[in-house]
PDB file of C-alpha atoms in Angstrom:
ATOM      1  CA  UNK A   1      -5.187  16.514  -8.286  1.00 54.00           C
ATOM      2  CA  UNK A   2      -4.436  13.563 -10.861  1.00 57.00           C
ATOM      3  CA  UNK A   3      -3.422   9.854  -9.576  1.00 63.00           C
ATOM      4  CA  UNK A   4       0.072   9.254  -8.997  1.00 60.00           C
ATOM      5  CA  UNK A   5       0.581   6.098 -10.459  1.00 61.00           C
ATOM      6  CA  UNK A   6       0.383   6.527 -14.886  1.00 56.00           C
ATOM      7  CA  UNK A   7       1.099   3.649 -17.437  1.00 49.00           C
ATOM      8  CA  UNK A   8       0.214   0.938 -14.873  1.00 65.00           C
ATOM      9  CA  UNK A   9      -1.185  -1.940 -15.345  1.00 79.00           C
ATOM     10  CA  UNK A  10      -3.070  -1.443 -11.709  1.00 88.00           C
ATOM     11  CA  UNK A  11      -5.450   0.907 -11.153  1.00 92.00           C
ATOM     12  CA  UNK A  12      -6.588   2.964  -8.075  1.00 94.00           C
ATOM     13  CA  UNK A  13      -9.696   4.714  -7.515  1.00 96.00           C
ATOM     14  CA  UNK A  14     -12.161   5.212  -4.710  1.00 98.00           C
ATOM     15  CA  UNK A  15     -15.499   3.217  -5.135  1.00 98.00           C
ATOM     16  CA  UNK A  16     -18.795   3.054  -3.245  1.00 98.00           C
ATOM     17  CA  UNK A  17     -19.420   0.302  -0.484  1.00 98.00           C
ATOM     18  CA  UNK A  18     -21.493  -1.398  -2.248  1.00 98.00           C
ATOM     19  CA  UNK A  19     -19.373  -2.373  -5.401  1.00 97.00           C
ATOM     20  CA  UNK A  20     -16.077  -2.811  -3.525  1.00 98.00           C
ATOM     21  CA  UNK A  21     -18.231  -5.417  -1.049  1.00 98.00           C
ATOM     22  CA  UNK A  22     -20.098  -6.868  -4.083  1.00 97.00           C
ATOM     23  CA  UNK A  23     -16.099  -7.597  -5.268  1.00 98.00           C
ATOM     24  CA  UNK A  24     -14.417  -8.239  -2.620  1.00 98.00           C
ATOM     25  CA  UNK A  25     -16.414 -11.572  -1.727  1.00 97.00           C
ATOM     26  CA  UNK A  26     -13.664 -14.014  -2.634  1.00 97.00           C
ATOM     27  CA  UNK A  27     -10.886 -12.323  -1.289  1.00 97.00           C
ATOM     28  CA  UNK A  28     -12.530 -11.669   1.875  1.00 96.00           C
ATOM     29  CA  UNK A  29     -11.911 -15.410   3.560  1.00 96.00           C
ATOM     30  CA  UNK A  30      -8.693 -14.615   1.884  1.00 96.00           C
ATOM     31  CA  UNK A  31      -7.666 -12.194   3.677  1.00 97.00           C
ATOM     32  CA  UNK A  32      -9.019 -13.203   7.429  1.00 96.00           C
ATOM     33  CA  UNK A  33      -6.645 -16.080   6.918  1.00 95.00           C
ATOM     34  CA  UNK A  34      -3.593 -14.648   6.303  1.00 95.00           C
ATOM     35  CA  UNK A  35      -4.077 -11.742   8.781  1.00 93.00           C
ATOM     36  CA  UNK A  36      -6.927 -12.203  11.425  1.00 94.00           C
ATOM     37  CA  UNK A  37      -5.717 -13.850  15.034  1.00 94.00           C
ATOM     38  CA  UNK A  38      -7.929 -15.987  17.096  1.00 95.00           C
ATOM     39  CA  UNK A  39      -9.544 -17.625  14.014  1.00 95.00           C
ATOM     40  CA  UNK A  40     -11.242 -21.287  16.623  1.00 95.00           C
ATOM     41  CA  UNK A  41     -13.351 -17.949  18.386  1.00 96.00           C
ATOM     42  CA  UNK A  42     -13.668 -15.601  15.382  1.00 95.00           C
ATOM     43  CA  UNK A  43     -14.942 -16.468  12.384  1.00 95.00           C
ATOM     44  CA  UNK A  44     -15.199 -13.957   9.931  1.00 95.00           C
ATOM     45  CA  UNK A  45     -18.806 -12.507   9.354  1.00 96.00           C
ATOM     46  CA  UNK A  46     -17.921  -8.575   7.760  1.00 96.00           C
ATOM     47  CA  UNK A  47     -21.304  -6.324   8.790  1.00 97.00           C
ATOM     48  CA  UNK A  48     -22.608  -5.307   5.099  1.00 98.00           C
ATOM     49  CA  UNK A  49     -25.534  -2.563   6.628  1.00 98.00           C
ATOM     50  CA  UNK A  50     -23.074  -1.050   9.213  1.00 98.00           C
ATOM     51  CA  UNK A  51     -20.279  -0.098   6.409  1.00 98.00           C
ATOM     52  CA  UNK A  52     -23.019   1.206   4.395  1.00 98.00           C
ATOM     53  CA  UNK A  53     -24.257   3.336   7.241  1.00 98.00           C
ATOM     54  CA  UNK A  54     -20.784   4.438   7.635  1.00 98.00           C
ATOM     55  CA  UNK A  55     -20.288   5.570   4.059  1.00 98.00           C
ATOM     56  CA  UNK A  56     -23.646   7.384   4.439  1.00 98.00           C
ATOM     57  CA  UNK A  57     -22.525   9.586   7.295  1.00 98.00           C
ATOM     58  CA  UNK A  58     -19.788  10.194   5.346  1.00 97.00           C
ATOM     59  CA  UNK A  59     -17.181   8.187   7.310  1.00 97.00           C
ATOM     60  CA  UNK A  60     -15.992   5.997   4.928  1.00 98.00           C
ATOM     61  CA  UNK A  61     -12.784   5.554   2.510  1.00 98.00           C
ATOM     62  CA  UNK A  62     -12.861   2.722   0.222  1.00 98.00           C
ATOM     63  CA  UNK A  63      -9.698   2.790  -2.458  1.00 98.00           C
ATOM     64  CA  UNK A  64      -9.386   0.130  -4.418  1.00 98.00           C
ATOM     65  CA  UNK A  65      -6.741  -1.421  -6.971  1.00 96.00           C
ATOM     66  CA  UNK A  66      -8.001  -3.164 -10.157  1.00 96.00           C
ATOM     67  CA  UNK A  67      -5.990  -4.709 -12.769  1.00 93.00           C
ATOM     68  CA  UNK A  68      -8.056  -5.240 -16.117  1.00 91.00           C
ATOM     69  CA  UNK A  69     -11.195  -4.760 -13.729  1.00 93.00           C
ATOM     70  CA  UNK A  70     -10.139  -7.128 -11.810  1.00 96.00           C
ATOM     71  CA  UNK A  71     -10.094  -6.632  -7.819  1.00 97.00           C
ATOM     72  CA  UNK A  72      -7.047  -7.286  -6.842  1.00 96.00           C
ATOM     73  CA  UNK A  73      -6.297  -5.064  -3.336  1.00 97.00           C
ATOM     74  CA  UNK A  74      -7.839  -2.476  -1.176  1.00 98.00           C
ATOM     75  CA  UNK A  75      -7.242  -0.175   1.507  1.00 98.00           C
ATOM     76  CA  UNK A  76     -10.280   1.071   3.419  1.00 98.00           C
ATOM     77  CA  UNK A  77     -10.297   3.545   6.214  1.00 98.00           C
ATOM     78  CA  UNK A  78     -13.075   5.325   8.278  1.00 98.00           C
ATOM     79  CA  UNK A  79     -12.912   9.354   8.462  1.00 98.00           C
ATOM     80  CA  UNK A  80     -13.461  11.017  11.968  1.00 97.00           C
ATOM     81  CA  UNK A  81     -12.365  13.682  13.838  1.00 97.00           C
ATOM     82  CA  UNK A  82      -9.858  12.391  16.343  1.00 96.00           C
ATOM     83  CA  UNK A  83     -12.531  12.163  19.964  1.00 96.00           C
ATOM     84  CA  UNK A  84      -8.892  13.315  21.769  1.00 97.00           C
ATOM     85  CA  UNK A  85      -8.291  16.610  18.952  1.00 96.00           C
ATOM     86  CA  UNK A  86     -11.732  17.745  17.880  1.00 95.00           C
ATOM     87  CA  UNK A  87     -10.067  20.721  16.790  1.00 96.00           C
ATOM     88  CA  UNK A  88      -7.492  19.079  15.193  1.00 97.00           C
ATOM     89  CA  UNK A  89      -9.151  18.027  11.516  1.00 97.00           C
ATOM     90  CA  UNK A  90     -10.172  15.086  10.414  1.00 98.00           C
ATOM     91  CA  UNK A  91      -8.364  12.072  11.402  1.00 98.00           C
ATOM     92  CA  UNK A  92      -8.095   8.630   8.828  1.00 98.00           C
ATOM     93  CA  UNK A  93      -8.034   5.089  11.179  1.00 98.00           C
ATOM     94  CA  UNK A  94      -7.350   2.815   8.471  1.00 98.00           C
ATOM     95  CA  UNK A  95      -9.423  -0.268   8.790  1.00 98.00           C
ATOM     96  CA  UNK A  96      -8.152  -3.094   6.613  1.00 98.00           C
ATOM     97  CA  UNK A  97      -5.563  -3.276   3.445  1.00 97.00           C
ATOM     98  CA  UNK A  98      -4.992  -6.070   1.490  1.00 97.00           C
ATOM     99  CA  UNK A  99      -2.862  -6.792  -2.018  1.00 95.00           C
ATOM    100  CA  UNK A 100      -3.532 -10.274  -3.603  1.00 95.00           C
ATOM    101  CA  UNK A 101      -0.596 -12.065  -3.101  1.00 92.00           C
ATOM    102  CA  UNK A 102       0.339 -12.438  -6.820  1.00 90.00           C
ATOM    103  CA  UNK A 103       0.365  -8.711  -6.873  1.00 90.00           C
ATOM    104  CA  UNK A 104       2.727  -8.110  -4.225  1.00 88.00           C
ATOM    105  CA  UNK A 105       5.476  -7.318  -6.590  1.00 85.00           C
ATOM    106  CA  UNK A 106       7.963  -4.576  -7.087  1.00 85.00           C
ATOM    107  CA  UNK A 107       6.168  -1.080  -5.791  1.00 86.00           C
ATOM    108  CA  UNK A 108       2.422  -2.147  -5.934  1.00 89.00           C
ATOM    109  CA  UNK A 109       2.739  -2.005  -1.848  1.00 89.00           C
ATOM    110  CA  UNK A 110       3.891   1.172  -1.518  1.00 88.00           C
ATOM    111  CA  UNK A 111       1.833   3.010  -4.281  1.00 90.00           C
ATOM    112  CA  UNK A 112      -1.556   1.359  -2.528  1.00 94.00           C
ATOM    113  CA  UNK A 113      -0.288   3.277   0.745  1.00 94.00           C
ATOM    114  CA  UNK A 114       1.385   6.488  -1.398  1.00 91.00           C
ATOM    115  CA  UNK A 115      -2.681   6.043  -3.255  1.00 93.00           C
ATOM    116  CA  UNK A 116      -4.124   6.571   0.030  1.00 96.00           C
ATOM    117  CA  UNK A 117      -2.482   9.262   1.108  1.00 95.00           C
ATOM    118  CA  UNK A 118      -3.536  11.160  -1.861  1.00 93.00           C
ATOM    119  CA  UNK A 119      -6.990  10.389  -1.671  1.00 96.00           C
ATOM    120  CA  UNK A 120      -6.997  10.818   2.321  1.00 98.00           C
ATOM    121  CA  UNK A 121      -5.433  13.789   1.915  1.00 97.00           C
ATOM    122  CA  UNK A 122      -7.688  15.167  -1.101  1.00 97.00           C
ATOM    123  CA  UNK A 123     -10.712  14.804   1.524  1.00 97.00           C
ATOM    124  CA  UNK A 124      -8.850  17.327   4.211  1.00 97.00           C
ATOM    125  CA  UNK A 125      -7.882  14.295   6.524  1.00 98.00           C
ATOM    126  CA  UNK A 126      -4.931  15.980   8.577  1.00 98.00           C
ATOM    127  CA  UNK A 127      -3.644  12.618  10.176  1.00 98.00           C
ATOM    128  CA  UNK A 128      -3.609   8.890   9.703  1.00 98.00           C
ATOM    129  CA  UNK A 129      -3.007   6.057  11.827  1.00 98.00           C
ATOM    130  CA  UNK A 130      -2.690   2.408  10.630  1.00 96.00           C
ATOM    131  CA  UNK A 131      -0.687  -0.531  11.929  1.00 96.00           C
ATOM    132  CA  UNK A 132       0.244  -4.195  10.764  1.00 95.00           C
ATOM    133  CA  UNK A 133       0.314  -7.933  12.355  1.00 94.00           C
ATOM    134  CA  UNK A 134       3.496  -8.983  14.263  1.00 94.00           C
ATOM    135  CA  UNK A 135       3.171 -11.985  11.729  1.00 93.00           C
ATOM    136  CA  UNK A 136       3.119 -10.221   8.897  1.00 90.00           C
ATOM    137  CA  UNK A 137       5.408  -7.036   9.913  1.00 91.00           C
ATOM    138  CA  UNK A 138       5.485  -4.437   7.033  1.00 88.00           C
ATOM    139  CA  UNK A 139       7.123  -1.438   8.893  1.00 90.00           C
ATOM    140  CA  UNK A 140      10.047  -1.622   6.624  1.00 85.00           C
ATOM    141  CA  UNK A 141       7.717  -0.498   3.894  1.00 87.00           C
ATOM    142  CA  UNK A 142       5.271   2.198   5.886  1.00 91.00           C
ATOM    143  CA  UNK A 143       8.814   4.152   7.613  1.00 89.00           C
ATOM    144  CA  UNK A 144      10.333   4.272   4.159  1.00 83.00           C
ATOM    145  CA  UNK A 145       7.108   5.523   3.157  1.00 87.00           C
ATOM    146  CA  UNK A 146       7.700   8.152   5.894  1.00 89.00           C
ATOM    147  CA  UNK A 147       5.375   7.004   8.667  1.00 94.00           C
ATOM    148  CA  UNK A 148       5.888   6.761  12.037  1.00 96.00           C
ATOM    149  CA  UNK A 149       6.130   4.095  13.798  1.00 96.00           C
ATOM    150  CA  UNK A 150       4.734   5.278  17.449  1.00 96.00           C
ATOM    151  CA  UNK A 151       2.045   2.313  19.216  1.00 95.00           C
ATOM    152  CA  UNK A 152       2.473  -1.191  20.078  1.00 95.00           C
ATOM    153  CA  UNK A 153      -0.993  -2.627  20.244  1.00 94.00           C
ATOM    154  CA  UNK A 154      -2.172  -6.002  22.073  1.00 95.00           C
ATOM    155  CA  UNK A 155      -4.559  -8.334  22.252  1.00 95.00           C
ATOM    156  CA  UNK A 156      -6.220 -10.672  24.331  1.00 95.00           C
ATOM    157  CA  UNK A 157      -9.183 -13.197  23.865  1.00 96.00           C
ATOM    158  CA  UNK A 158     -11.291 -13.222  27.047  1.00 96.00           C
ATOM    159  CA  UNK A 159     -14.239 -14.898  25.929  1.00 92.00           C
TER     160      UNK A 159
ATOM    161  CA  UNK B   1      29.474   3.904 -14.001  1.00 87.00           C
ATOM    162  CA  UNK B   2      26.266   5.668 -15.543  1.00 93.00           C
ATOM    163  CA  UNK B   3      22.900   5.507 -13.707  1.00 94.00           C
ATOM    164  CA  UNK B   4      21.780   2.893 -15.077  1.00 95.00           C
ATOM    165  CA  UNK B   5      24.382   0.399 -14.536  1.00 95.00           C
ATOM    166  CA  UNK B   6      25.005   1.787 -10.764  1.00 94.00           C
ATOM    167  CA  UNK B   7      20.640   1.019 -10.939  1.00 95.00           C
ATOM    168  CA  UNK B   8      21.060  -2.202 -12.612  1.00 95.00           C
ATOM    169  CA  UNK B   9      23.654  -3.279  -9.974  1.00 94.00           C
ATOM    170  CA  UNK B  10      22.137  -2.913  -6.890  1.00 94.00           C
ATOM    171  CA  UNK B  11      19.052  -4.846  -9.067  1.00 93.00           C
ATOM    172  CA  UNK B  12      21.311  -7.225  -9.602  1.00 93.00           C
ATOM    173  CA  UNK B  13      22.172  -7.555  -5.987  1.00 92.00           C
ATOM    174  CA  UNK B  14      18.538  -8.023  -4.418  1.00 89.00           C
ATOM    175  CA  UNK B  15      16.996 -10.139  -7.541  1.00 88.00           C
ATOM    176  CA  UNK B  16      17.724 -13.795  -9.059  1.00 85.00           C
ATOM    177  CA  UNK B  17      17.665 -11.260 -12.094  1.00 88.00           C
ATOM    178  CA  UNK B  18      20.457 -11.969 -14.713  1.00 89.00           C
ATOM    179  CA  UNK B  19      22.267  -8.172 -14.704  1.00 90.00           C
ATOM    180  CA  UNK B  20      22.533  -9.015 -18.413  1.00 92.00           C
ATOM    181  CA  UNK B  21      18.601  -9.700 -18.817  1.00 92.00           C
ATOM    182  CA  UNK B  22      18.016  -5.903 -16.899  1.00 94.00           C
ATOM    183  CA  UNK B  23      17.673  -3.440 -19.353  1.00 95.00           C
ATOM    184  CA  UNK B  24      15.770   0.211 -18.966  1.00 96.00           C
ATOM    185  CA  UNK B  25      12.819  -1.230 -20.708  1.00 95.00           C
ATOM    186  CA  UNK B  26      12.121  -4.348 -17.946  1.00 94.00           C
ATOM    187  CA  UNK B  27       8.963  -3.926 -15.721  1.00 92.00           C
ATOM    188  CA  UNK B  28       9.665  -3.825 -11.973  1.00 91.00           C
ATOM    189  CA  UNK B  29       7.453  -5.843 -11.289  1.00 87.00           C
ATOM    190  CA  UNK B  30       8.738  -8.699 -13.055  1.00 88.00           C
ATOM    191  CA  UNK B  31      12.359  -8.422 -10.916  1.00 89.00           C
ATOM    192  CA  UNK B  32      10.434 -11.082  -8.820  1.00 87.00           C
ATOM    193  CA  UNK B  33      10.405  -8.895  -5.902  1.00 88.00           C
ATOM    194  CA  UNK B  34       7.776  -8.342  -3.634  1.00 85.00           C
ATOM    195  CA  UNK B  35       6.366  -4.837  -2.124  1.00 83.00           C
ATOM    196  CA  UNK B  36       9.387  -4.584   0.923  1.00 83.00           C
ATOM    197  CA  UNK B  37      12.281  -6.181  -1.004  1.00 87.00           C
ATOM    198  CA  UNK B  38      11.674  -3.103  -3.951  1.00 90.00           C
ATOM    199  CA  UNK B  39      11.627  -0.763  -1.201  1.00 88.00           C
ATOM    200  CA  UNK B  40      14.500  -1.672   0.166  1.00 88.00           C
ATOM    201  CA  UNK B  41      16.313  -2.109  -3.084  1.00 92.00           C
ATOM    202  CA  UNK B  42      14.829   2.062  -3.866  1.00 91.00           C
ATOM    203  CA  UNK B  43      16.754   2.439  -0.280  1.00 90.00           C
ATOM    204  CA  UNK B  44      19.910   1.025  -1.700  1.00 92.00           C
ATOM    205  CA  UNK B  45      19.720   2.466  -5.179  1.00 94.00           C
ATOM    206  CA  UNK B  46      19.407   6.008  -2.728  1.00 92.00           C
ATOM    207  CA  UNK B  47      22.371   5.244  -1.215  1.00 92.00           C
ATOM    208  CA  UNK B  48      24.819   3.733  -3.778  1.00 91.00           C
ATOM    209  CA  UNK B  49      23.528   6.822  -6.110  1.00 92.00           C
ATOM    210  CA  UNK B  50      23.778   9.370  -2.986  1.00 92.00           C
ATOM    211  CA  UNK B  51      20.120  11.438  -3.884  1.00 93.00           C
ATOM    212  CA  UNK B  52      17.111  11.043  -2.024  1.00 90.00           C
ATOM    213  CA  UNK B  53      13.687  10.372  -3.919  1.00 89.00           C
ATOM    214  CA  UNK B  54      10.761  11.934  -3.007  1.00 86.00           C
ATOM    215  CA  UNK B  55       8.166   8.657  -2.514  1.00 81.00           C
ATOM    216  CA  UNK B  56       5.873  10.141  -4.967  1.00 79.00           C
ATOM    217  CA  UNK B  57       8.269   9.086  -7.317  1.00 84.00           C
ATOM    218  CA  UNK B  58       9.467   5.820  -6.527  1.00 83.00           C
ATOM    219  CA  UNK B  59       4.574   5.576  -6.564  1.00 78.00           C
ATOM    220  CA  UNK B  60       4.762   6.782  -9.927  1.00 80.00           C
ATOM    221  CA  UNK B  61       7.996   4.041 -11.310  1.00 89.00           C
ATOM    222  CA  UNK B  62       6.721   1.082 -13.331  1.00 88.00           C
ATOM    223  CA  UNK B  63      10.102   0.186 -15.049  1.00 93.00           C
ATOM    224  CA  UNK B  64      13.999   0.490 -14.852  1.00 95.00           C
ATOM    225  CA  UNK B  65      14.182   2.902 -16.640  1.00 96.00           C
ATOM    226  CA  UNK B  66      11.532   4.931 -14.263  1.00 94.00           C
ATOM    227  CA  UNK B  67      14.072   4.398 -11.688  1.00 95.00           C
ATOM    228  CA  UNK B  68      17.208   5.721 -12.942  1.00 96.00           C
ATOM    229  CA  UNK B  69      15.200   8.882 -14.722  1.00 95.00           C
ATOM    230  CA  UNK B  70      14.482   9.689 -10.904  1.00 94.00           C
ATOM    231  CA  UNK B  71      17.786   9.355  -9.184  1.00 94.00           C
ATOM    232  CA  UNK B  72      18.831  11.619 -12.771  1.00 93.00           C
ATOM    233  CA  UNK B  73      16.098  14.160 -11.930  1.00 91.00           C
ATOM    234  CA  UNK B  74      17.230  14.124  -7.710  1.00 90.00           C
ATOM    235  CA  UNK B  75      20.611  14.590  -9.205  1.00 81.00           C
ATOM    236  CA  UNK B  76      19.854  17.933 -10.499  1.00 69.00           C
TER     237      UNK B  76
END
């Protein structure tokens, strides 16, 4: 199935983790600074080996956005059957997503999630889960794209 | 009012761009809107034109002309 996005300066594609990981190094700290909670207690430390192991197990889904080959955004999910609904087919549990601030213009955010949906569907995914931070609320975008507001989640640092 | 005039009006109401500078060739990423603002603008376009544009069509849009084409396609 062809990409939804044509005639755009931005290219969307699925990529191996290693290729993505090499290019995302300068972006992860920006992502962490903008999104992560408890930053004074929990430092960024991406577990490359575990991601590679998940890729080897066929669980990883890495969709990238590139502008003239430069990595400008991404959507990463884990794909596996839900432990509560093992007969319900594959489900996608969104791990991370991010677009560099200077590229958050016009339809790009919507395009990233619609491309994610298209590529997940191609892999046979039946249902996808994603969330957003309270301090960077994308609810309106997700609801406009057909996602249902279904949960409220909470965190507490207990270390 | 033509489709382009309606779309241009909604864009002008949602951006700092002078309506006179908006043409069918204007790129959507040059309107000064972020993704959320763009989606809200598209909801307003659909309301003003009384159409429902499929999400996949929104993903394909790159220019103001693409928005007009999608509206006209959904009117048929």
